N, C-alpha and C. Protein backbone atom coordinates (compact mmCIF):
# COMPACT_ATOMS: atom_id res chain seq x y z
N MET A 1 0.67 -1.19 -0.10
CA MET A 1 -0.05 0.12 -0.11
C MET A 1 1.17 1.31 -0.16
N LYS A 2 0.66 1.85 -0.73
CA LYS A 2 1.37 3.50 -1.29
C LYS A 2 0.97 4.01 0.24
N ALA A 3 2.43 5.03 1.19
CA ALA A 3 2.22 5.79 2.08
C ALA A 3 1.57 7.22 1.51
N GLU A 4 0.48 7.70 2.16
CA GLU A 4 0.61 8.50 2.39
C GLU A 4 0.44 9.34 3.08
N ARG A 5 0.58 11.37 2.29
CA ARG A 5 1.32 12.35 3.19
C ARG A 5 0.57 12.41 4.82
N ASN A 6 -0.51 11.94 5.18
CA ASN A 6 -1.11 12.30 6.08
C ASN A 6 -0.72 10.71 6.92
N ASP A 7 -0.47 9.69 7.15
CA ASP A 7 -0.39 8.52 7.71
C ASP A 7 -0.11 8.66 9.13
N GLU A 8 0.62 10.03 9.53
CA GLU A 8 0.78 9.36 10.96
C GLU A 8 -0.58 10.89 12.10
N GLN A 9 -1.63 11.14 10.70
CA GLN A 9 -2.22 12.54 11.57
C GLN A 9 -3.65 11.18 11.77
N ILE A 10 -4.67 11.96 12.37
CA ILE A 10 -6.23 10.98 12.75
C ILE A 10 -6.81 12.18 11.86
N LEU A 11 -7.42 12.29 11.79
CA LEU A 11 -8.94 13.36 10.97
C LEU A 11 -10.05 12.62 11.78
N VAL A 12 -10.64 13.53 12.34
CA VAL A 12 -11.39 13.37 12.90
C VAL A 12 -12.76 14.76 13.29
N ARG A 13 -14.09 13.84 12.41
CA ARG A 13 -15.14 14.58 12.21
C ARG A 13 -15.56 15.72 13.45
N LEU A 14 -15.97 16.52 13.96
CA LEU A 14 -17.02 16.59 14.81
C LEU A 14 -18.52 17.45 14.86
N PRO A 15 -18.97 17.16 15.69
CA PRO A 15 -20.55 17.72 15.34
C PRO A 15 -20.24 19.04 15.72
N ALA A 16 -21.05 20.18 15.32
CA ALA A 16 -20.81 21.10 15.59
C ALA A 16 -20.81 21.56 16.76
N ARG A 17 -21.86 21.34 17.91
CA ARG A 17 -21.50 21.86 19.20
C ARG A 17 -20.20 20.97 19.95
N ILE A 18 -19.70 19.80 19.59
CA ILE A 18 -19.05 19.74 20.28
C ILE A 18 -17.64 20.62 19.38
N LYS A 19 -17.56 20.56 18.53
CA LYS A 19 -16.78 21.46 17.74
C LYS A 19 -16.59 23.51 18.74
N SER A 20 -17.67 23.61 18.24
CA SER A 20 -17.73 25.28 19.62
C SER A 20 -17.38 24.90 21.01
N LEU A 21 -17.75 23.84 21.64
CA LEU A 21 -16.63 23.80 23.00
C LEU A 21 -15.49 23.52 22.70
N VAL A 22 -14.93 22.19 21.88
CA VAL A 22 -13.58 22.50 22.05
C VAL A 22 -12.92 23.52 21.39
N GLU A 23 -13.34 24.45 20.49
CA GLU A 23 -12.95 26.10 20.66
C GLU A 23 -12.91 26.53 21.11
N THR A 24 -13.98 26.73 22.13
CA THR A 24 -14.36 28.04 23.52
C THR A 24 -13.22 27.49 24.37
N GLY A 25 -13.27 26.27 24.85
CA GLY A 25 -12.14 25.59 25.61
C GLY A 25 -10.89 25.73 25.54
N ALA A 26 -10.19 25.88 24.46
CA ALA A 26 -8.90 26.48 23.72
C ALA A 26 -8.44 27.73 23.55
N ARG A 27 -10.08 28.71 23.36
CA ARG A 27 -9.80 29.91 23.31
C ARG A 27 -9.85 30.09 25.08
N CYS A 28 -10.46 29.45 25.62
CA CYS A 28 -10.21 30.29 27.42
C CYS A 28 -9.10 30.35 28.00
N GLU A 29 -7.99 28.91 27.59
CA GLU A 29 -6.73 28.07 27.68
C GLU A 29 -5.39 29.09 27.07
N GLY A 30 -5.67 29.60 26.16
CA GLY A 30 -5.37 30.53 24.87
C GLY A 30 -4.08 29.48 23.91
N MET A 31 -4.92 28.56 24.35
CA MET A 31 -4.11 27.72 22.88
C MET A 31 -4.68 27.44 21.48
N THR A 32 -4.17 26.93 20.94
CA THR A 32 -5.51 26.82 19.65
C THR A 32 -5.79 25.46 19.75
N THR A 33 -6.71 25.08 18.81
CA THR A 33 -7.81 24.18 19.05
C THR A 33 -6.95 23.30 18.81
N GLN A 34 -6.17 23.10 17.31
CA GLN A 34 -4.91 21.56 17.53
C GLN A 34 -4.38 21.52 19.43
N GLU A 35 -3.97 22.16 19.59
CA GLU A 35 -2.97 21.96 20.79
C GLU A 35 -3.88 22.02 21.32
N TRP A 36 -5.18 22.61 22.57
CA TRP A 36 -5.78 22.04 23.29
C TRP A 36 -6.28 20.05 22.67
N ILE A 37 -6.55 19.93 21.65
CA ILE A 37 -7.32 18.71 21.43
C ILE A 37 -5.75 17.62 21.46
N ARG A 38 -4.66 18.12 21.20
CA ARG A 38 -3.37 17.08 21.70
C ARG A 38 -3.37 17.33 22.88
N GLU A 39 -3.21 17.79 24.09
CA GLU A 39 -2.99 17.87 24.88
C GLU A 39 -4.04 16.87 25.27
N ALA A 40 -5.42 17.37 25.79
CA ALA A 40 -6.32 16.71 26.06
C ALA A 40 -6.52 15.10 25.52
N MET A 41 -5.95 14.56 24.99
CA MET A 41 -5.99 13.23 24.26
C MET A 41 -4.97 12.38 25.06
N GLN A 42 -3.66 13.20 25.52
CA GLN A 42 -2.54 13.23 25.43
C GLN A 42 -2.57 12.52 27.46
N SER A 43 -3.51 13.34 28.00
CA SER A 43 -3.76 13.11 29.43
C SER A 43 -4.24 11.98 29.51
N ARG A 44 -5.34 11.31 28.57
CA ARG A 44 -6.84 10.64 28.44
C ARG A 44 -5.96 9.25 28.32
N LEU A 45 -4.05 9.79 27.07
CA LEU A 45 -3.71 8.63 27.12
C LEU A 45 -3.16 7.87 28.38
N GLY A 46 -2.49 9.16 28.91
CA GLY A 46 -1.64 8.03 29.86
C GLY A 46 -2.62 7.46 31.65
N LEU A 47 -3.33 7.63 31.08
CA LEU A 47 -4.74 6.77 31.92
C LEU A 47 -5.14 4.83 31.33
N VAL A 48 -5.01 4.79 29.77
CA VAL A 48 -4.61 3.49 29.33
C VAL A 48 -3.52 2.52 30.18
N ASN A 49 -3.87 1.85 30.04
CA ASN A 49 -2.88 0.62 31.19
C ASN A 49 -3.18 -0.59 29.75
N VAL A 50 -2.35 -1.16 28.60
CA VAL A 50 -2.35 -1.62 27.90
C VAL A 50 -1.44 -3.11 28.25
N CYS A 51 -2.28 -4.08 28.60
CA CYS A 51 -0.85 -5.39 28.57
C CYS A 51 -0.40 -5.95 27.59
N PRO A 52 0.93 -6.15 28.25
CA PRO A 52 2.10 -6.51 26.91
C PRO A 52 1.82 -7.79 26.83
N LYS A 53 1.69 -8.43 27.90
CA LYS A 53 1.09 -10.11 27.14
C LYS A 53 0.26 -10.33 26.40
N CYS A 54 -0.92 -10.27 26.91
CA CYS A 54 -2.21 -10.11 26.23
C CYS A 54 -3.03 -9.21 25.63
N SER A 55 -2.57 -7.54 25.52
CA SER A 55 -2.95 -6.64 25.24
C SER A 55 -4.79 -6.22 25.22
N HIS A 56 -4.88 -6.72 26.14
CA HIS A 56 -5.92 -6.36 26.91
C HIS A 56 -5.91 -4.66 27.59
N LEU A 57 -6.86 -4.08 27.23
CA LEU A 57 -6.83 -3.26 27.35
C LEU A 57 -7.08 -2.71 29.20
N ASN A 58 -6.83 -2.19 30.38
CA ASN A 58 -7.26 -2.70 31.76
C ASN A 58 -7.62 -1.18 32.17
N ALA A 59 -8.29 -0.43 33.15
CA ALA A 59 -8.15 0.33 34.15
C ALA A 59 -6.68 1.12 34.18
N GLY A 60 -6.27 2.64 34.22
CA GLY A 60 -5.39 2.91 34.41
C GLY A 60 -4.09 2.64 35.91
N LYS A 61 -5.77 2.35 36.76
CA LYS A 61 -4.66 2.18 38.11
C LYS A 61 -4.76 0.14 38.76
N ALA A 62 -5.16 -0.79 37.44
CA ALA A 62 -5.33 -1.77 37.90
C ALA A 62 -3.96 -2.41 38.21
N LYS A 63 -4.63 -3.28 39.72
CA LYS A 63 -3.37 -3.83 39.49
C LYS A 63 -2.28 -5.22 38.71
N TYR A 64 -3.54 -5.91 38.36
CA TYR A 64 -3.36 -7.25 37.63
C TYR A 64 -4.37 -6.87 36.53
N CYS A 65 -3.55 -7.28 35.26
CA CYS A 65 -4.57 -7.60 34.34
C CYS A 65 -5.68 -8.28 34.26
N CYS A 66 -7.09 -7.96 33.81
CA CYS A 66 -8.45 -7.95 34.06
C CYS A 66 -8.35 -9.18 32.49
N GLY A 67 -7.52 -9.45 32.24
CA GLY A 67 -7.32 -10.96 30.72
C GLY A 67 -6.91 -11.36 31.76
N CYS A 68 -5.52 -11.23 31.75
CA CYS A 68 -4.16 -12.46 32.07
C CYS A 68 -4.16 -12.64 32.94
N GLY A 69 -4.15 -11.77 34.57
CA GLY A 69 -4.09 -11.94 35.79
C GLY A 69 -2.63 -11.47 35.64
N GLN A 70 -1.56 -11.10 34.84
CA GLN A 70 0.12 -10.75 34.51
C GLN A 70 -0.22 -9.41 35.79
N PRO A 71 0.58 -9.64 36.56
CA PRO A 71 0.98 -8.43 37.54
C PRO A 71 1.05 -6.72 35.91
N ARG A 72 0.42 -6.09 37.04
CA ARG A 72 0.90 -4.41 35.97
C ARG A 72 1.39 -3.59 36.45
N ARG A 73 1.37 -2.12 35.94
CA ARG A 73 2.54 -1.34 36.50
C ARG A 73 1.98 -1.23 38.19
N GLY A 74 3.48 -1.07 39.01
CA GLY A 74 3.36 -1.35 40.35
C GLY A 74 3.08 -2.71 41.04
N GLY A 75 2.87 -3.51 40.26
CA GLY A 75 2.91 -5.20 40.54
C GLY A 75 3.80 -5.35 41.16
N HIS A 76 4.00 -6.56 41.16
CA HIS A 76 4.78 -7.56 41.84
C HIS A 76 5.14 -8.53 40.64
N SER A 77 5.90 -8.41 40.46
CA SER A 77 6.21 -9.78 39.75
C SER A 77 6.89 -10.93 39.61
């Protein structure tokens, strides 16, 4: 498959109401809309806890994987 110029980007269509809320939030914080969305996504990704053994998506504070029982971050090996 031919590489596209935007392969490193994700394009998202937002309903007008949500777009307006995002733009307002960005403006209040003195950021561009893109910066605001990027920061919001990065903070949210910090809550993701994917098991390296079985790839199950766990809650960020899970001590053990809900899929395979493997100890998670901060757990004992």
